[in-house]
Coordinates of N, CA and C in Angstrom, one line a residue:
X1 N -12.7 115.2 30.0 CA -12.0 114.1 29.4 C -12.4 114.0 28.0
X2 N -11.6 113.2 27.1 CA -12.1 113.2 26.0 C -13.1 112.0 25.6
X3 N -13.5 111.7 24.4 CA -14.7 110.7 23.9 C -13.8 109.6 24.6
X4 N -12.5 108.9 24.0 CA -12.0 107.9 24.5 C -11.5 107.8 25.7
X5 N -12.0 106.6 26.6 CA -12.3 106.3 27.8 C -10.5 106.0 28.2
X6 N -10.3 106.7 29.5 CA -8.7 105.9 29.7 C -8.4 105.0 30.6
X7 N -7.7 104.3 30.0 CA -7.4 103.3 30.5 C -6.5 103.3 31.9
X8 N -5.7 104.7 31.9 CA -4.7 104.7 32.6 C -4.6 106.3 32.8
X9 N -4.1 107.0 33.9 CA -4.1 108.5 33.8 C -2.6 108.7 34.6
X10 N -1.8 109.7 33.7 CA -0.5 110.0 33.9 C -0.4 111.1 34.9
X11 N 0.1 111.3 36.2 CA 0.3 112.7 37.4 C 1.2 113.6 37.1
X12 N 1.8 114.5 36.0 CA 3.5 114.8 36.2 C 3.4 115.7 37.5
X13 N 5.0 115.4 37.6 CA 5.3 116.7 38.9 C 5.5 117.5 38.8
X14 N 6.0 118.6 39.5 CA 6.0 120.1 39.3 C 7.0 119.7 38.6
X15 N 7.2 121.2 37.9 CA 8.1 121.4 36.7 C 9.6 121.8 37.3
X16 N 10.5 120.5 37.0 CA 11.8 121.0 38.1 C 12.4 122.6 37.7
X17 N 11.8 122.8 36.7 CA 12.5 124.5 36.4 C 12.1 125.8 37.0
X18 N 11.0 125.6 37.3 CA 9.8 126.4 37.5 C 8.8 126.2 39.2
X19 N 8.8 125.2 39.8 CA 8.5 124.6 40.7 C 7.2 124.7 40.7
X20 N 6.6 124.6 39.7 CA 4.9 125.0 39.4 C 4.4 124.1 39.1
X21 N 3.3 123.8 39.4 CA 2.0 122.5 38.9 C 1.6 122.6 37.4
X22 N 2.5 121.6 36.7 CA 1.9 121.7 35.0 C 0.2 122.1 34.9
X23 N 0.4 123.0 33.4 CA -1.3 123.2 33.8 C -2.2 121.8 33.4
X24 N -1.2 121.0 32.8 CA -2.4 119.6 32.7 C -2.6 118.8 33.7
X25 N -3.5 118.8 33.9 CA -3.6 117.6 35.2 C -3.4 116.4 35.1
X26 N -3.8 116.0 34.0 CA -3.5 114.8 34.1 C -3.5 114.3 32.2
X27 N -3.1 112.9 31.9 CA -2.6 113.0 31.2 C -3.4 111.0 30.9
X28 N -4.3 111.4 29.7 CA -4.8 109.6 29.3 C -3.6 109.0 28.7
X29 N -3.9 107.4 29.4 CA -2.4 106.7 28.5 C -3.6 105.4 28.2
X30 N -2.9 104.6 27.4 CA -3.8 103.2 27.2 C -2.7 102.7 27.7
X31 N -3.0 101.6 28.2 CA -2.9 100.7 29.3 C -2.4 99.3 28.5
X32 N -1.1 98.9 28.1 CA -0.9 97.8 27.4 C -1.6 96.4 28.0
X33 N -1.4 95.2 27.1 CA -1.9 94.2 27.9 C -0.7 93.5 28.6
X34 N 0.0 93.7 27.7 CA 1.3 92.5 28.2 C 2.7 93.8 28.5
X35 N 3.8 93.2 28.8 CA 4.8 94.3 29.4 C 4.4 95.3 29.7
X36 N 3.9 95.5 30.9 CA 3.2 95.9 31.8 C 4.6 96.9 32.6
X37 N 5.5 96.4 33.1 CA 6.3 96.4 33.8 C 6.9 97.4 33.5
X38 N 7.2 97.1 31.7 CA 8.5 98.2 31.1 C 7.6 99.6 30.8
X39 N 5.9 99.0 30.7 CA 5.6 100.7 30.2 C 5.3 101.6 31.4
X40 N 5.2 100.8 32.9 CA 5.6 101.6 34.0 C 6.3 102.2 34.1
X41 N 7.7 101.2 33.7 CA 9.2 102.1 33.8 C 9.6 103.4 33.0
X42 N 8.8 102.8 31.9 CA 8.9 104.1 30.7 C 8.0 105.4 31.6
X43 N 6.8 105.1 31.6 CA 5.9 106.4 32.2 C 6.9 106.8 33.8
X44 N 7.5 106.1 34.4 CA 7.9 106.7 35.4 C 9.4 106.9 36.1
X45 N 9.9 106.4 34.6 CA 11.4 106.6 35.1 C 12.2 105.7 36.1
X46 N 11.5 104.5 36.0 CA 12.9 103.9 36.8 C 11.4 103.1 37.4
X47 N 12.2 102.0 38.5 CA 11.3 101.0 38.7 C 10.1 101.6 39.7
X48 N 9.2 100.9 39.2 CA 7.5 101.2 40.0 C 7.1 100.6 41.2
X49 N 6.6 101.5 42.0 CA 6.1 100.7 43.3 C 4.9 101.1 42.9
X50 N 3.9 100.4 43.8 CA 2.0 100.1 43.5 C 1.9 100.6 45.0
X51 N 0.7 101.1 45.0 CA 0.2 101.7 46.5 C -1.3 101.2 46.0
X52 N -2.1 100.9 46.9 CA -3.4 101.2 46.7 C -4.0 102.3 47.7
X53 N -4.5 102.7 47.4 CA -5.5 104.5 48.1 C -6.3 104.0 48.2
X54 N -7.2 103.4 47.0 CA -8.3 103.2 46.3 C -8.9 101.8 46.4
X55 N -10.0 101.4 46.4 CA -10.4 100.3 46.6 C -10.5 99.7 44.9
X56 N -10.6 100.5 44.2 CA -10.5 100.4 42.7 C -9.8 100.9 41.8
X57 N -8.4 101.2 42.1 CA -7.3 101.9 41.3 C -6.1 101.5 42.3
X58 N -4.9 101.9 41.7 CA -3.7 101.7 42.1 C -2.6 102.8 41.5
X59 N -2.0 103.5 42.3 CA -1.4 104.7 42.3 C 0.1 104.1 42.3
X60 N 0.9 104.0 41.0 CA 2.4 103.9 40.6 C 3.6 105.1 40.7
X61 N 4.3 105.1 41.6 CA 5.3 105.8 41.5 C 6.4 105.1 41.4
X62 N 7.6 106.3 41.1 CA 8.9 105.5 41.1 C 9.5 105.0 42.4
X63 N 9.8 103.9 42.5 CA 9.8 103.3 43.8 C 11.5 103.9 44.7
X64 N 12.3 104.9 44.2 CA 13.3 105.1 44.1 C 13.4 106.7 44.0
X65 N 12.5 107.2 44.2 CA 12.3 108.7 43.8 C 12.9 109.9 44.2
X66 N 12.5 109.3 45.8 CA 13.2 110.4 46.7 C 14.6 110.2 46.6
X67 N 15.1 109.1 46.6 CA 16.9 109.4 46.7 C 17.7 109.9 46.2
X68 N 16.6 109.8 44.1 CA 16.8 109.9 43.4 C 16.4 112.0 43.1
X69 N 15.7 112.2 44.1 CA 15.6 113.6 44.3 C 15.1 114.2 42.8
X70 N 13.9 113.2 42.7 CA 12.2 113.5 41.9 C 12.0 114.6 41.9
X71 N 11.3 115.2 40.8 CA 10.7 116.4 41.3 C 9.0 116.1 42.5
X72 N 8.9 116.8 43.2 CA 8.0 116.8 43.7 C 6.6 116.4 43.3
X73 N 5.5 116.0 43.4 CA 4.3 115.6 42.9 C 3.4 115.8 44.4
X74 N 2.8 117.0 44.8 CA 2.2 117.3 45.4 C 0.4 117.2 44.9
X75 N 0.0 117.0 43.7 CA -1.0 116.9 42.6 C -1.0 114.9 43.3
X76 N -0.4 114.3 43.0 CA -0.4 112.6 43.2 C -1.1 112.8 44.9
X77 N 0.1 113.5 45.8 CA -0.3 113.7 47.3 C -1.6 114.1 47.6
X78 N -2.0 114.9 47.1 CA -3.0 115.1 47.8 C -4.3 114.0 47.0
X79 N -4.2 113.9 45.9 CA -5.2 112.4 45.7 C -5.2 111.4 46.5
X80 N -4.3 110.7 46.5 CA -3.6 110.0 47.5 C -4.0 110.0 48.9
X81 N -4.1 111.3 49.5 CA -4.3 112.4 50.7 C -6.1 111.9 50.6
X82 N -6.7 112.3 49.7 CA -8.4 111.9 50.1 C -8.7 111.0 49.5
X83 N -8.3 110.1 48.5 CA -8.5 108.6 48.4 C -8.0 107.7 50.2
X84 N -7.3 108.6 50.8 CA -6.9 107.4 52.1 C -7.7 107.9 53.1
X85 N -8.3 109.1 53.0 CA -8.9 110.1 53.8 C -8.6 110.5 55.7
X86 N -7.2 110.8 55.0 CA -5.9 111.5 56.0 C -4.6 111.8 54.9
X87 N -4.6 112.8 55.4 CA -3.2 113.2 54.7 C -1.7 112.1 55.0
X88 N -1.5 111.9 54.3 CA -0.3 110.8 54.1 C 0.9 111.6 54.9
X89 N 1.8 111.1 55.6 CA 2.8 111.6 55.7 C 4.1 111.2 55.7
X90 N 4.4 111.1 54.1 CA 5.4 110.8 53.6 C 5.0 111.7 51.9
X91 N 6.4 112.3 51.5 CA 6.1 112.5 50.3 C 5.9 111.6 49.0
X92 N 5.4 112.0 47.8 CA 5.0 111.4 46.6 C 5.8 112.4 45.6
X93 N 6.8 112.0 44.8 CA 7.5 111.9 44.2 C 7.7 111.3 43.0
X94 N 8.2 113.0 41.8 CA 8.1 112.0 40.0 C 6.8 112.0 39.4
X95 N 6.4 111.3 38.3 CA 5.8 111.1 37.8 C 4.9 110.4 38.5
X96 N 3.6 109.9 38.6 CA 2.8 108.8 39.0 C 1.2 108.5 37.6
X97 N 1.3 107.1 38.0 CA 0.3 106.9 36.8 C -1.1 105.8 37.7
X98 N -2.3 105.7 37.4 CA -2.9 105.6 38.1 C -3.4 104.6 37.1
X99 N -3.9 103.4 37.6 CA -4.5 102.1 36.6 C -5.9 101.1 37.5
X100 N -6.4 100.3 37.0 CA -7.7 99.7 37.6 C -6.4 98.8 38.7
X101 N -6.9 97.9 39.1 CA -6.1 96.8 40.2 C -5.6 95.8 39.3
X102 N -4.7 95.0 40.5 CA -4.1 93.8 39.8 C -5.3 92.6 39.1
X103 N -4.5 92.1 38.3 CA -5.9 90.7 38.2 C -4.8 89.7 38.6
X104 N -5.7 88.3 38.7 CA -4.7 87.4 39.0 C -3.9 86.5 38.0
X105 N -3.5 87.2 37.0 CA -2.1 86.8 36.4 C -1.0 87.9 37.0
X106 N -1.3 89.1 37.6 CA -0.1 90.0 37.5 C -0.3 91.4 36.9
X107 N -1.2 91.0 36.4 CA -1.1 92.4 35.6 C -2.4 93.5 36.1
X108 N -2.0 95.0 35.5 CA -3.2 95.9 36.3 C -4.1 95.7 35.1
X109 N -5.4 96.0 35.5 CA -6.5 96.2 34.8 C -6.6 97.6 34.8
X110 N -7.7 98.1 33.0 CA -7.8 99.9 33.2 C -8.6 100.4 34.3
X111 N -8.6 101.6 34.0 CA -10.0 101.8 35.0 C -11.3 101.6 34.4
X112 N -12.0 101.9 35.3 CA -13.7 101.9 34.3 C -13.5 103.7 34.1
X113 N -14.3 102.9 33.0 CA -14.6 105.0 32.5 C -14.9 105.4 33.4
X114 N -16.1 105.4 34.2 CA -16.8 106.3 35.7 C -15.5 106.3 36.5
X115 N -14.6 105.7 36.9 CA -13.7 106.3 37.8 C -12.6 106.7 37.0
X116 N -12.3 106.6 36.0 CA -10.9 107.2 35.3 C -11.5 109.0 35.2
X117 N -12.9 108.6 34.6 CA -13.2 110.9 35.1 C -13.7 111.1 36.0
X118 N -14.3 110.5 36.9 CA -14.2 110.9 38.6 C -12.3 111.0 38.5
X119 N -11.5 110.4 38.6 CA -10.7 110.2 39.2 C -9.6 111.5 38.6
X120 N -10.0 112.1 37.1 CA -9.4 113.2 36.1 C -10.0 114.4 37.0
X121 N -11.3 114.4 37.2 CA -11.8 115.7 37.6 C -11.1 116.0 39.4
X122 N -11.3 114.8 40.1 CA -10.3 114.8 41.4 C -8.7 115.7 41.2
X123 N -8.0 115.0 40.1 CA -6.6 115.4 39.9 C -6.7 116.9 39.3
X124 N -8.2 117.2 38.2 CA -8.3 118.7 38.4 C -8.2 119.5 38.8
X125 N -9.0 119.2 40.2 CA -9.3 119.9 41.2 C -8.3 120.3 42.2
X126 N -6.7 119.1 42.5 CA -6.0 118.8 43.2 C -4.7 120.3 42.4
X127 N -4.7 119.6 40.8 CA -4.0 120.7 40.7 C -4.3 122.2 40.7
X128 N -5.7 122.6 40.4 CA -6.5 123.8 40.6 C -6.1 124.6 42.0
X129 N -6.0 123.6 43.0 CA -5.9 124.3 44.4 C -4.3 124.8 44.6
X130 N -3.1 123.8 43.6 CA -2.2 123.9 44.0 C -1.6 124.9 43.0
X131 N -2.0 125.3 42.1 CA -1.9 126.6 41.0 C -2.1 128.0 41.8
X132 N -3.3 127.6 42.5 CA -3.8 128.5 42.9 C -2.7 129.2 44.5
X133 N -2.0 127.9 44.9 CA -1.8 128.0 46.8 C 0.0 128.0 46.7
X134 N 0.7 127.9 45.2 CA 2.0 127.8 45.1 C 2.7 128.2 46.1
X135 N 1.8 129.3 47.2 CA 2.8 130.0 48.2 C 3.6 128.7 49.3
X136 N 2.0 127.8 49.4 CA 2.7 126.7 50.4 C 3.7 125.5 49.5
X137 N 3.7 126.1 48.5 CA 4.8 124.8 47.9 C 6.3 124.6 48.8
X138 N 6.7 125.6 49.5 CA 7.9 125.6 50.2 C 7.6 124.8 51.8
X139 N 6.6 125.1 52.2 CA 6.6 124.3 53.4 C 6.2 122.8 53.0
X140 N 5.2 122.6 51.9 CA 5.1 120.9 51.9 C 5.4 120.3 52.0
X141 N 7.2 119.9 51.5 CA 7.9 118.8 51.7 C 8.1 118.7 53.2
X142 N 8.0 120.0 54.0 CA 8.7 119.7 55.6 C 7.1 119.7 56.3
X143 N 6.2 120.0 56.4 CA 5.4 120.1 56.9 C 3.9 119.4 56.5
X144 N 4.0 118.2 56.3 CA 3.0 117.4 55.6 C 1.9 116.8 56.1
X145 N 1.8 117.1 57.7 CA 0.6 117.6 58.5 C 0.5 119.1 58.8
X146 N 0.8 119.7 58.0 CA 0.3 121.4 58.3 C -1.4 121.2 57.6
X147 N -2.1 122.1 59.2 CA -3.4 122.6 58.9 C -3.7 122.8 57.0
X148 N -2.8 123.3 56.2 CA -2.6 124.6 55.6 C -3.2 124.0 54.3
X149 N -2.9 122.3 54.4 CA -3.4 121.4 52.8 C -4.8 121.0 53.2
X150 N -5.0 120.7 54.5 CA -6.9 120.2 54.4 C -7.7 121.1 53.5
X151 N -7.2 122.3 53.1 CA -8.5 122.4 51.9 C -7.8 122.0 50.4
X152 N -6.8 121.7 50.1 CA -6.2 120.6 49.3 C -6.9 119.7 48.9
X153 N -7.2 119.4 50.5 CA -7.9 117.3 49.9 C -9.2 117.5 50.1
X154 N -9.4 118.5 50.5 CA -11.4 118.9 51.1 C -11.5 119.1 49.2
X155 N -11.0 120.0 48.9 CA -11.1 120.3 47.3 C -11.3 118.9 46.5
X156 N -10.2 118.3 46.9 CA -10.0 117.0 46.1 C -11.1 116.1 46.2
X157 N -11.3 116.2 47.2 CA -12.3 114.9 47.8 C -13.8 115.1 47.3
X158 N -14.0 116.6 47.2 CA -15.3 116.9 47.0 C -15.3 116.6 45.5
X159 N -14.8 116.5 44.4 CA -14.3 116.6 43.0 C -14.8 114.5 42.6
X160 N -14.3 113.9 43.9 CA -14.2 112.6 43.9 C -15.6 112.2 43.7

């Protein structure tokens, strides 16, 4: 990570050209205070849904993804995957950006530094296995309890 702490960490999805895991993992954003809303929209292309995984973060995708036939985000999945500690089974889709929790006006808070790079070296780790395992990229979307990703999130999880 760099000197400056992030406030907010961007997931892209595989590359619709290429179907490959960008080599960046993740990507620092600062985290506005106010229109909150629109710079979700902007980072993710259309409107945001909030998940929480995490007892201290909140995982944003586009709430509209799959219809919309996203590129894949198997890198978000498997964080997602050992922040819940079970493989999710439903896909994660598009861009995803990850921020501290809501407060009570509405709006998300950043992360704290200690989990924004715990949480960078996680997505490391997530896309390191998936660079490395591109062979299972074709069964993922159909097979999202296959044996074949628990060392996906064992990777991930140990990185956490």
């Amino acid at each position: 990570m760099t000197a400056t702490p992030a406030a907010a960490l961007f997931i892209p999805p595989l590359d619709p050209q290429t179907g490959i895991t960008p080599d960046a993992p993740s990507t620092p954003l600062t985290l506005p205070t106010d229109s909150q809303f629109a710079w979700r929209m902007k980072h993710l292309g259309g409107l945001p849904e909030a998940t929480y995984y995490h007892p201290d973060a909140v995982l944003h995708v586009h709430g509209n993804g799959i219809a919309q036939r996203l590129p894949l985000n198997p890198v978000a999945w498997t964080l997602a995957s050992a922040w819940h500690g079970a493989q999710l089974p439903y896909l994660l889709v598009g861009p995803a950006v990850i921020t501290g929790t809501e407060d009570h006006d509405g709006n998300f808070t950043p992360l704290s530094a200690p989990l924004a790079d715990q949480t960078h070296n996680a997505i490391a780790a997530a896309t390191a296995w998936w660079r490395d395992n591109h062979l299972h990229l074709p069964l993922w979307p159909f097979s999202l309890d296959s044996p074949a990703f628990a060392p996906a999130i064992t990777a991930t999880r140990n990185a956490l």
